[in-house]
XYZ file of C-alpha atoms in Angstrom:
571
model
C 53.577 35.639 66.606
C 53.415 35.621 63.233
C 53.058 32.744 62.947
C 51.030 32.202 65.450
C 48.822 34.145 63.021
C 49.423 32.129 60.156
C 47.809 29.417 62.031
C 44.657 31.216 62.843
C 43.734 31.957 59.328
C 44.533 28.948 57.656
C 42.128 26.799 60.882
C 38.991 29.196 59.444
C 39.382 28.558 56.165
C 39.908 24.610 56.728
C 36.695 25.813 58.478
C 35.094 27.714 56.595
C 35.703 25.004 53.558
C 33.519 22.521 55.448
C 31.076 24.305 56.073
C 30.740 24.477 52.135
C 31.612 20.843 51.636
C 27.848 20.531 54.384
C 25.353 22.294 53.244
C 26.218 21.189 49.555
C 25.394 17.505 50.669
C 24.757 14.906 47.605
C 22.135 12.793 49.821
C 22.692 9.162 47.503
C 19.608 6.449 48.281
C 16.368 5.407 46.513
C 13.726 6.706 45.331
C 11.911 5.614 48.934
C 15.292 7.098 50.925
C 15.003 10.264 48.948
C 10.987 10.416 50.042
C 11.660 9.835 53.514
C 14.499 12.242 54.196
C 13.305 14.509 57.367
C 16.656 16.505 57.110
C 17.539 19.705 55.299
C 21.321 19.192 55.838
C 21.220 18.208 52.590
C 20.041 20.370 49.126
C 20.696 17.538 45.899
C 19.904 13.687 45.771
C 21.545 10.777 43.096
C 18.817 8.757 42.199
C 19.398 5.380 42.341
C 16.532 3.243 40.653
C 13.453 4.677 38.624
C 16.065 4.948 35.687
C 18.543 6.784 38.441
C 18.940 10.547 38.219
C 20.070 13.963 40.627
C 17.953 15.581 41.542
C 17.664 19.523 43.853
C 15.735 20.723 47.020
C 13.345 23.321 45.792
C 12.914 25.419 48.738
C 10.164 27.586 47.290
C 7.776 24.938 46.036
C 5.389 24.173 48.896
C 2.752 22.657 45.525
C 3.441 20.050 43.211
C 2.256 17.075 43.628
C 5.544 14.027 43.566
C 4.956 12.023 40.265
C 7.707 9.636 40.669
C 9.446 10.311 38.150
C 10.801 14.324 38.114
C 9.133 15.697 41.288
C 9.821 13.999 44.951
C 7.665 14.997 47.845
C 9.693 13.996 51.315
C 9.368 13.561 54.951
C 9.349 16.826 55.684
C 7.232 18.725 52.944
C 9.625 19.270 51.022
C 10.194 18.963 47.291
C 12.357 17.231 45.113
C 13.036 18.422 41.461
C 14.655 16.396 38.827
C 17.389 17.692 37.315
C 17.050 17.187 33.541
C 16.772 18.741 29.562
C 14.808 16.452 27.097
C 12.702 12.929 27.754
C 10.840 12.267 29.805
C 11.610 8.429 30.304
C 8.898 6.203 31.409
C 11.421 4.579 33.585
C 11.395 7.130 35.439
C 7.504 7.123 36.691
C 8.974 3.065 37.175
C 8.839 1.122 34.572
C 11.120 -1.850 35.009
C 11.254 -2.924 31.213
C 12.657 -7.289 32.407
C 9.472 -8.138 30.327
C 8.347 -9.887 33.373
C 7.203 -6.942 35.252
C 3.219 -5.307 34.249
C 4.665 -2.281 33.776
C 1.571 -0.988 32.347
C 0.966 1.847 35.236
C 4.229 3.442 35.087
C 3.629 3.999 31.385
C 0.460 5.516 31.518
C 1.437 6.947 34.081
C 4.216 9.096 32.390
C 1.695 9.208 29.207
C -0.775 11.893 31.801
C 2.484 13.817 32.641
C 3.527 14.488 29.127
C 2.799 17.784 27.933
C 3.075 19.907 24.092
C 6.309 19.418 22.549
C 7.098 16.806 24.552
C 9.827 13.675 23.928
C 8.993 10.447 25.661
C 11.945 7.709 25.944
C 11.693 3.684 26.524
C 15.075 2.445 28.025
C 16.649 0.247 25.939
C 14.723 -3.281 27.443
C 11.494 -5.784 26.929
C 8.456 -3.046 28.671
C 5.300 -6.265 29.626
C 1.612 -3.722 29.721
C -1.493 -4.392 27.730
C -2.416 -1.457 26.496
C -1.927 2.632 27.254
C -2.961 5.615 25.595
C -1.465 8.815 24.681
C -4.045 12.025 24.587
C -1.538 15.252 24.268
C -0.286 16.419 21.407
C 2.856 17.486 19.748
C 4.202 14.329 21.130
C 7.364 12.287 20.383
C 7.811 9.306 21.145
C 11.168 7.228 20.980
C 12.997 4.361 22.040
C 16.599 2.997 20.631
C 14.338 -0.531 19.997
C 12.901 -1.190 22.792
C 10.277 -3.791 22.422
C 7.080 -3.720 23.742
C 4.927 -6.572 24.138
C 1.331 -4.130 24.293
C -0.867 -1.415 22.289
C -0.399 2.415 22.210
C -2.767 3.985 21.604
C -3.148 6.741 20.096
C -6.460 10.026 20.390
C -9.991 9.762 22.237
C -12.847 11.046 21.971
C -11.985 14.542 20.195
C -10.926 14.758 17.550
C -7.418 17.059 16.907
C -4.383 17.815 15.587
C -1.768 15.603 16.534
C 2.254 16.588 15.020
C 2.747 13.973 16.594
C 5.656 11.042 16.165
C 6.202 7.650 16.934
C 9.877 5.971 16.290
C 12.969 3.537 17.101
C 10.239 0.975 18.631
C 10.055 -1.991 18.406
C 6.904 -3.938 18.949
C 6.664 -7.901 19.608
C 2.471 -8.851 20.872
C -0.121 -10.502 18.751
C -2.461 -7.722 18.797
C -2.841 -4.493 17.765
C 0.558 -1.895 17.901
C -0.411 1.196 17.419
C -4.409 2.675 17.198
C -5.576 5.285 16.471
C -8.722 7.340 16.450
C -9.539 10.681 15.966
C -6.971 11.287 15.351
C -4.469 12.907 12.627
C -0.946 14.075 10.942
C 0.754 11.800 13.079
C 4.508 9.824 11.514
C 5.136 6.796 12.369
C 8.708 5.976 10.873
C 11.905 3.720 11.817
C 9.647 1.502 13.364
C 9.921 -3.051 14.151
C 6.730 -4.800 14.026
C 7.104 -8.443 14.787
C 4.083 -10.927 14.762
C 1.223 -8.139 15.334
C -2.401 -8.596 14.455
C -3.141 -5.412 13.328
C 0.054 -2.974 13.270
C -1.263 0.330 12.870
C -4.743 0.350 12.976
C -7.674 3.354 12.877
C -9.657 2.377 15.177
C -13.567 1.956 13.336
C -14.774 4.943 15.299
C -16.805 8.635 14.626
C -18.234 8.596 11.980
C -17.376 12.803 10.361
C -16.060 13.537 7.372
C -11.720 13.436 7.916
C -12.154 12.497 11.286
C -9.072 10.031 10.874
C -6.807 11.341 8.538
C -2.639 12.116 7.362
C -1.054 8.374 8.806
C 2.810 9.351 7.667
C 3.425 5.988 7.913
C 7.095 5.846 6.671
C 10.808 5.956 6.813
C 11.984 2.549 6.994
C 8.640 0.629 9.810
C 9.997 -3.386 8.849
C 7.136 -5.425 9.339
C 8.088 -8.953 9.753
C 5.059 -11.907 10.239
C 2.502 -10.236 10.655
C -1.631 -10.137 9.146
C -1.741 -6.580 8.421
C 0.545 -3.866 8.358
C -1.896 -1.389 8.168
C -5.247 -1.510 8.086
C -7.716 2.043 8.637
C -11.140 0.496 9.601
C -14.392 2.403 9.441
C -17.872 1.850 12.330
C -20.765 1.207 9.275
C -22.670 4.034 10.449
C -19.695 6.335 8.943
C -19.064 8.337 5.539
C -16.229 5.689 3.489
C -14.054 9.858 3.747
C -13.595 8.829 7.449
C -9.879 8.924 7.234
C -8.007 10.522 4.709
C -4.618 11.512 2.544
C -2.847 8.899 4.325
C 0.367 7.289 3.272
C 2.372 4.534 3.651
C 5.882 4.822 1.359
C 9.748 3.585 2.251
C 8.769 1.064 4.638
C 9.664 -3.429 4.187
C 7.210 -6.237 5.287
C 8.944 -9.311 5.654
C 6.246 -10.713 5.792
C 2.902 -9.164 5.578
C 0.629 -12.587 6.137
C -2.954 -11.568 4.876
C -3.016 -8.325 2.957
C -0.638 -5.109 3.527
C -2.641 -2.326 3.531
C -6.667 -2.479 3.557
C -8.758 0.160 4.053
C -12.375 0.200 5.156
C -12.902 3.351 2.400
C -10.701 6.033 2.186
C -10.190 9.485 0.873
C -6.963 9.534 -0.252
C -4.062 7.179 -0.289
C -0.772 7.121 -1.255
C 0.860 4.032 -1.258
C 4.725 4.290 -2.441
C 8.662 2.914 -2.347
C 7.354 -0.381 0.049
C 8.923 -3.351 -0.513
C 6.960 -6.245 0.250
C 6.602 -10.364 0.281
C 4.834 -13.031 0.567
C 4.905 -15.970 2.561
C 5.274 -18.892 -0.121
C 5.497 -22.282 2.472
C 2.423 -24.322 2.377
C 2.042 -23.512 6.241
C 1.503 -20.095 6.359
C 0.080 -18.846 2.180
C -2.767 -20.282 2.711
C -4.347 -17.130 3.797
C -1.553 -14.407 2.114
C -3.963 -12.126 -0.243
C -2.879 -8.281 -1.228
C -1.126 -5.981 -0.895
C -3.814 -3.495 -1.216
C -7.025 -4.224 -0.650
C -10.496 -0.344 -0.230
C -14.178 -1.559 0.328
C -16.857 0.731 0.344
C -14.975 3.686 -1.376
C -11.777 5.253 -2.453
C -10.896 8.061 -4.256
C -7.048 9.235 -4.968
C -5.757 6.852 -4.503
C -1.636 6.777 -5.971
C 0.201 3.061 -6.029
C 3.729 3.592 -6.796
C 7.510 2.784 -7.160
C 6.267 -1.046 -5.338
C 8.269 -4.076 -5.473
C 5.251 -6.383 -5.152
C 6.056 -9.832 -4.317
C 3.883 -13.092 -4.289
C 0.242 -11.971 -3.481
C -2.118 -14.182 -3.352
C -4.857 -13.256 -4.709
C -5.339 -9.892 -6.738
C -1.694 -7.803 -5.593
C -4.842 -4.404 -6.266
C -8.283 -4.593 -5.462
C -11.254 -1.433 -5.246
C -14.117 -1.649 -4.611
C -15.746 2.150 -5.817
C -13.182 3.441 -6.622
C -13.123 7.208 -8.230
C -9.393 7.739 -9.312
C -6.510 5.391 -9.078
C -3.124 5.357 -10.370
C -1.001 2.370 -10.376
C 2.660 4.004 -11.862
C 5.936 2.286 -11.707
C 6.079 -1.065 -9.843
C 6.602 -4.285 -9.971
C 4.445 -6.964 -10.057
C 6.233 -10.521 -9.536
C 4.664 -14.532 -8.892
C 0.827 -12.685 -8.342
C -2.268 -14.677 -8.182
C -0.809 -18.126 -6.399
C -3.806 -19.418 -5.364
C -5.583 -19.492 -8.805
C -7.248 -17.075 -11.070
C -6.502 -13.329 -9.770
C -5.859 -10.587 -11.733
C -3.137 -8.442 -11.025
C -5.808 -4.584 -10.810
C -9.042 -4.736 -10.634
C -12.353 -3.506 -10.098
C -15.340 -3.343 -9.041
C -18.700 -1.743 -7.952
C -21.367 -0.412 -9.159
C -20.478 3.624 -9.414
C -19.961 4.961 -13.491
C -17.633 7.281 -14.139
C -13.770 5.410 -12.492
C -10.639 7.048 -13.604
C -7.912 4.000 -13.653
C -4.793 4.792 -15.389
C -1.680 1.359 -14.891
C 1.511 2.738 -16.466
C 4.585 2.156 -16.710
C 5.081 -0.941 -14.610
C 7.405 -4.243 -14.765
C 4.135 -7.250 -14.886
C 6.175 -10.758 -14.387
C 3.978 -13.932 -14.063
C 0.356 -14.116 -12.877
C -2.521 -15.653 -12.864
C -5.435 -13.947 -13.943
C -5.747 -10.995 -16.533
C -3.311 -7.628 -15.576
C -6.656 -5.220 -16.037
C -9.877 -6.499 -14.932
C -13.018 -3.980 -13.831
C -16.317 -5.868 -12.817
C -19.596 -5.653 -15.456
C -21.086 -3.858 -12.488
C -19.192 -0.365 -13.091
C -17.514 1.483 -15.865
C -15.693 4.624 -16.812
C -12.121 5.292 -18.134
C -9.802 2.954 -17.787
C -5.662 3.574 -19.021
C -3.339 1.687 -18.840
C -0.122 1.894 -20.974
C 3.878 1.605 -21.570
C 3.661 -1.948 -19.310
C 6.672 -4.129 -20.053
C 3.854 -7.517 -18.844
C 5.318 -11.044 -19.013
C 2.887 -13.800 -18.671
C 3.731 -17.825 -18.624
C 1.717 -19.869 -18.073
C 2.500 -21.403 -15.283
C 5.539 -19.747 -12.788
C 7.124 -20.476 -9.850
C 4.988 -21.099 -6.243
C 1.817 -20.959 -8.891
C -0.380 -23.355 -6.635
C -3.371 -22.687 -8.206
C -6.054 -25.306 -9.008
C -7.470 -24.142 -12.501
C -4.400 -25.083 -15.956
C -3.576 -20.927 -16.992
C -2.147 -22.123 -20.215
C -6.802 -23.183 -20.790
C -8.100 -20.607 -20.242
C -7.351 -17.184 -21.845
C -5.415 -14.068 -20.049
C -5.726 -10.032 -21.650
C -4.380 -6.638 -21.059
C -8.012 -5.253 -19.905
C -10.894 -7.410 -18.990
C -13.703 -4.517 -18.918
C -16.789 -6.269 -18.243
C -18.888 -2.810 -18.809
C -19.355 -2.262 -22.525
C -19.520 1.359 -21.053
C -16.318 1.435 -19.657
C -13.858 3.440 -21.915
C -10.221 1.456 -23.117
C -6.954 2.564 -24.003
C -4.215 -0.725 -24.022
C -0.094 0.458 -25.897
C 1.468 -1.586 -24.010
C 5.140 -4.651 -24.311
C 4.198 -8.428 -23.581
C 4.264 -11.385 -24.617
C 3.503 -13.680 -27.627
C 0.896 -16.099 -26.246
C -1.776 -17.826 -27.712
C -3.335 -17.320 -24.929
C -2.429 -13.868 -23.737
C -5.006 -11.275 -25.600
C -5.210 -7.355 -25.237
C -8.873 -6.409 -24.621
C -11.613 -8.180 -23.861
C -14.350 -6.586 -22.895
C -17.636 -7.086 -22.624
C -16.540 -10.543 -24.264
C -15.539 -8.885 -27.502
C -11.614 -9.442 -28.054
C -9.733 -7.369 -29.478
C -6.764 -4.123 -29.100
C -8.390 -1.873 -28.525
C -7.825 1.690 -28.272
C -10.806 4.551 -28.183
C -9.519 7.938 -30.220
C -13.094 9.671 -29.250
C -16.815 8.878 -29.578
C -16.510 8.078 -33.341
C -12.185 7.250 -33.796
C -10.297 4.192 -32.313
C -7.933 1.841 -33.223
C -7.692 -1.540 -32.945
C -6.156 -4.762 -33.534
C -6.242 -8.071 -33.748
C -4.459 -11.925 -34.780
C -6.636 -14.766 -35.910
C -5.771 -18.478 -36.971
C -7.864 -19.553 -39.498
C -8.028 -23.001 -41.109
C -9.423 -23.058 -44.813
C -10.273 -27.000 -45.532
C -11.970 -25.893 -49.026
C -13.387 -23.678 -51.080
C -15.389 -22.281 -49.243
C -15.453 -18.796 -46.656
C -15.226 -18.602 -43.113
C -15.682 -15.934 -40.565
C -12.298 -13.727 -39.219
C -12.933 -10.725 -36.842
C -15.857 -9.147 -36.467
C -16.651 -5.525 -36.359
C -18.047 -2.290 -34.155
C -18.304 1.195 -34.064
C -15.677 2.661 -31.784
C -18.705 2.928 -28.559
C -18.245 -1.443 -29.386
C -21.859 -1.147 -30.846
C -22.552 -2.599 -34.075
C -25.927 -0.600 -35.534
C -22.834 1.774 -38.282
C -19.707 2.062 -38.532
C -17.686 2.725 -41.312
C -13.479 3.272 -42.105
C -10.417 1.023 -42.679
C -8.917 -2.073 -42.277
C -5.181 -3.644 -43.243
C -4.689 -6.568 -42.922
C -1.531 -8.524 -42.582
C -2.269 -12.930 -44.319
C 0.806 -15.495 -43.808
C 0.880 -19.412 -43.919
C 2.027 -19.693 -41.120
C 3.338 -17.179 -37.892
C 7.214 -16.681 -39.063
C 8.161 -13.796 -40.596
C 10.020 -15.415 -43.783
C 5.861 -16.902 -43.882
C 4.265 -16.704 -47.631
C 2.904 -12.640 -47.035
C 0.224 -11.022 -48.528
C -1.622 -7.151 -47.671
C -5.117 -6.343 -48.052
C -6.177 -2.326 -47.679
C -10.359 -2.397 -47.206
C -12.151 -0.645 -46.514
C -15.107 -0.961 -44.699
C -18.791 0.936 -44.136
C -22.240 -0.004 -42.640
C -24.040 3.481 -43.303
C -27.897 3.039 -41.772
C -29.134 0.398 -39.187
C -30.161 -1.883 -42.040
C -28.200 -0.990 -44.626
C -26.271 -3.505 -46.298
C -22.586 -3.761 -45.466
C -19.796 -3.338 -47.624
C -16.181 -4.986 -48.261
C -13.792 -3.110 -50.961
C -10.828 -3.726 -51.237
C -9.378 -0.755 -52.363
C -5.760 -1.540 -52.582
C -3.522 -5.551 -51.983
C 0.550 -7.279 -52.611
C 1.525 -10.644 -52.442
C 0.631 -13.734 -54.311
C -2.949 -12.797 -55.027
C -4.007 -15.299 -57.451
C -4.350 -19.441 -55.451
C -0.856 -19.832 -57.108
C -0.146 -22.555 -54.987
C -2.015 -23.702 -51.094
C 0.801 -22.115 -49.317
C -0.626 -18.920 -51.085
C -2.547 -16.406 -49.359
C -4.818 -15.298 -51.582
C -8.053 -14.317 -50.356
C -11.159 -12.076 -51.513
C -12.989 -10.338 -48.876
C -17.771 -10.416 -48.476
C -19.016 -8.626 -44.936
C -22.938 -10.841 -43.204
C -24.021 -10.524 -39.683
C -21.483 -7.673 -38.838
C -18.615 -10.421 -39.448
C -15.461 -10.261 -41.576
C -15.340 -13.172 -43.999
C -12.343 -14.882 -46.384
C -12.227 -17.090 -48.733
C -9.664 -18.802 -50.853
C -8.687 -18.432 -54.066
C -8.190 -21.375 -56.477
C -5.539 -23.336 -54.705
C -5.226 -21.732 -51.475
C -5.214 -23.933 -48.529
C -4.635 -24.832 -44.445
C -4.865 -22.609 -41.682
C -3.381 -19.008 -42.557
C -3.061 -16.216 -40.095
C -4.514 -12.641 -39.997
C -3.435 -9.752 -38.601
C -6.026 -7.564 -39.104
C -5.023 -3.323 -37.536
C -8.208 -1.166 -38.188
C -8.690 2.533 -38.526
C -11.857 5.416 -37.635
C -15.059 4.000 -36.415
C -14.349 0.883 -36.832
C -12.939 -1.387 -34.583
C -11.660 -5.359 -35.539
C -12.441 -8.151 -32.915
C -11.885 -11.506 -32.314
C-alpha cells in the first residue's frame, strides 16, 4: 500500500512538471514565422533573423503597431514584445549590412522609432543606403566601426538643441557623410571618413542667427582622402552668424584634398590639437588649398596647437575676421603651389584684431602674415620661431623664391597697427615688416611712440653722400617726427668686422621746418684713416637719412639702425 502511494505521488509530480513546461514553451523561428503563430501555447519566442532576439507574448496590449523591431503582431492578433535593454539596432528593422541590400528603409524606420535618450546601434557590417534623416533629440548613434555607404542627415525644418552624439562609425562615400541643418549641440567623435566630398556638412538652410551651432567634431575622428573635413555653408540671404561656436579638435586628416575646414561665415570657431596632412603626389596636389578658409565674415576664431603640413596655398585664409588668434601651431612646407603667406586676412572691416604668437613656422613661400590693403586693424606677431629657406621640399610653384622679398608682416594699408617680435633666420630677402610699401622692423608703443629696426648694405664708391634709411613718425607719416637713432656701421656682415657707432637725435618740428640730425655721441673708427673704416657724417634731406664717407672711407658698408621715440627707420 505504501509503495502504491509513492508511485501515485511521483506520477502527479511528473505530470505537473510537464504541464508547467508546456505553458512556457519557447518558439524558435524567423520573424515571419512568429507573425504566423495562431496558438497560445507559446509565451516566449526566439527570432533567428533581423538581428536575432528574444520575445515574450503580451496578453494585455491590443493596440501597439507591428514595427518588426520591438513589436510583432501574430496571426491571432497577439502582441509580441522584444526583450531588451540598452540600444536599439538597425538590424532589428531589417538592415542586412551585407554591402549589397539597400538598407535605406530599414535604417530610416529605426531612426523614426528612436526616442529621446535612446542609443541606436549598427552591428558590424557594410550598410548600403543613400540618405537617412534623424530629428529626435538626445540620441546616440554608434556602430563598432560599421561601414556606412550613405549620408546621415541630422535635423529638420525646426531649429532645436539636439544634445546628441554620433560615434564609432566608418563612412565610405563619395558624397557627404553627415549633413546638419537647424541643429545645435551635436558631438561627432571617434568616426572614420573615407573618400568623402564634405565629410561633415552644415547645410545652407535657415537664415536666423545661430540656427546651427555648438557642433563638436572631436575625440579622434579620422579623415582619409576627403575633399573637406568640415564644411559650413550659408544661404546667400543668411547672416554670417547663422552658424556659431563650433569646435574641430583632436582629429587627424590624412589627407585633406582641398581644404580641411571651410566656413562661409561663422560666429566662433575653435580649431585645435589636430594633425592635418595634404597630399604631395603630382596627381592630387594640384587641388590642395588651405587648412582653414573662412569667407564672408567671422569672429572669435581660435587656431591652437595644430600640426599643419604641406598646404597648397595659405594655411589660414580669412575674410573679415574680427578676432583671430593663431597660437602654438607647427606650420611646415606651406604654400607649395606658388607664393602664399602662412596667415592672410582679406576683406573690408577696419577694426580687426589678429594675434599670431608662439608658432613654429618652417619653410613657406610667401610672408608669415599678410593683410590686404582694403582692410586694417591691429596685428601682433610675436614669439614665433621662423625658419625660412628660398627653396623647400615639395614646392612646385613657378616663382623663384630667392628673387622676391618675404616679410614677417606685410600690410597693404598704412592704418594697420603692427607689433613684430620674433626669432627668424638671417636671410637677406626675409625682412621684418612691409607696411604700405614701407619696410622696417616696427613695433608701435602708442600714438607717438615706436621702436623700429632696419638693416641695409650700402655702397660708397666715392665721397658723395648716399641715401641710407627713411624716416617717419610712429604712424608712418613724414609730416613731423622726432626721436633717437642708434646706428652701428660695419665694413662687412661678420661679427669681427670693423665697427663704428653713432647715436643720433633727429627732428622735424613742423611740416615746413628743416630736418635735423645731430650726432650726440660716436665711438669707433671715426676718422676715415683707411678705406675699410666705417667713418661717416649724417644729414637729412627729403625725410631720408644720408651718410657721407669721411676721408679714405670707401666700399660697401652694413648699417644696423634702431630707433626710439616718435620716429621709425625704414629701408
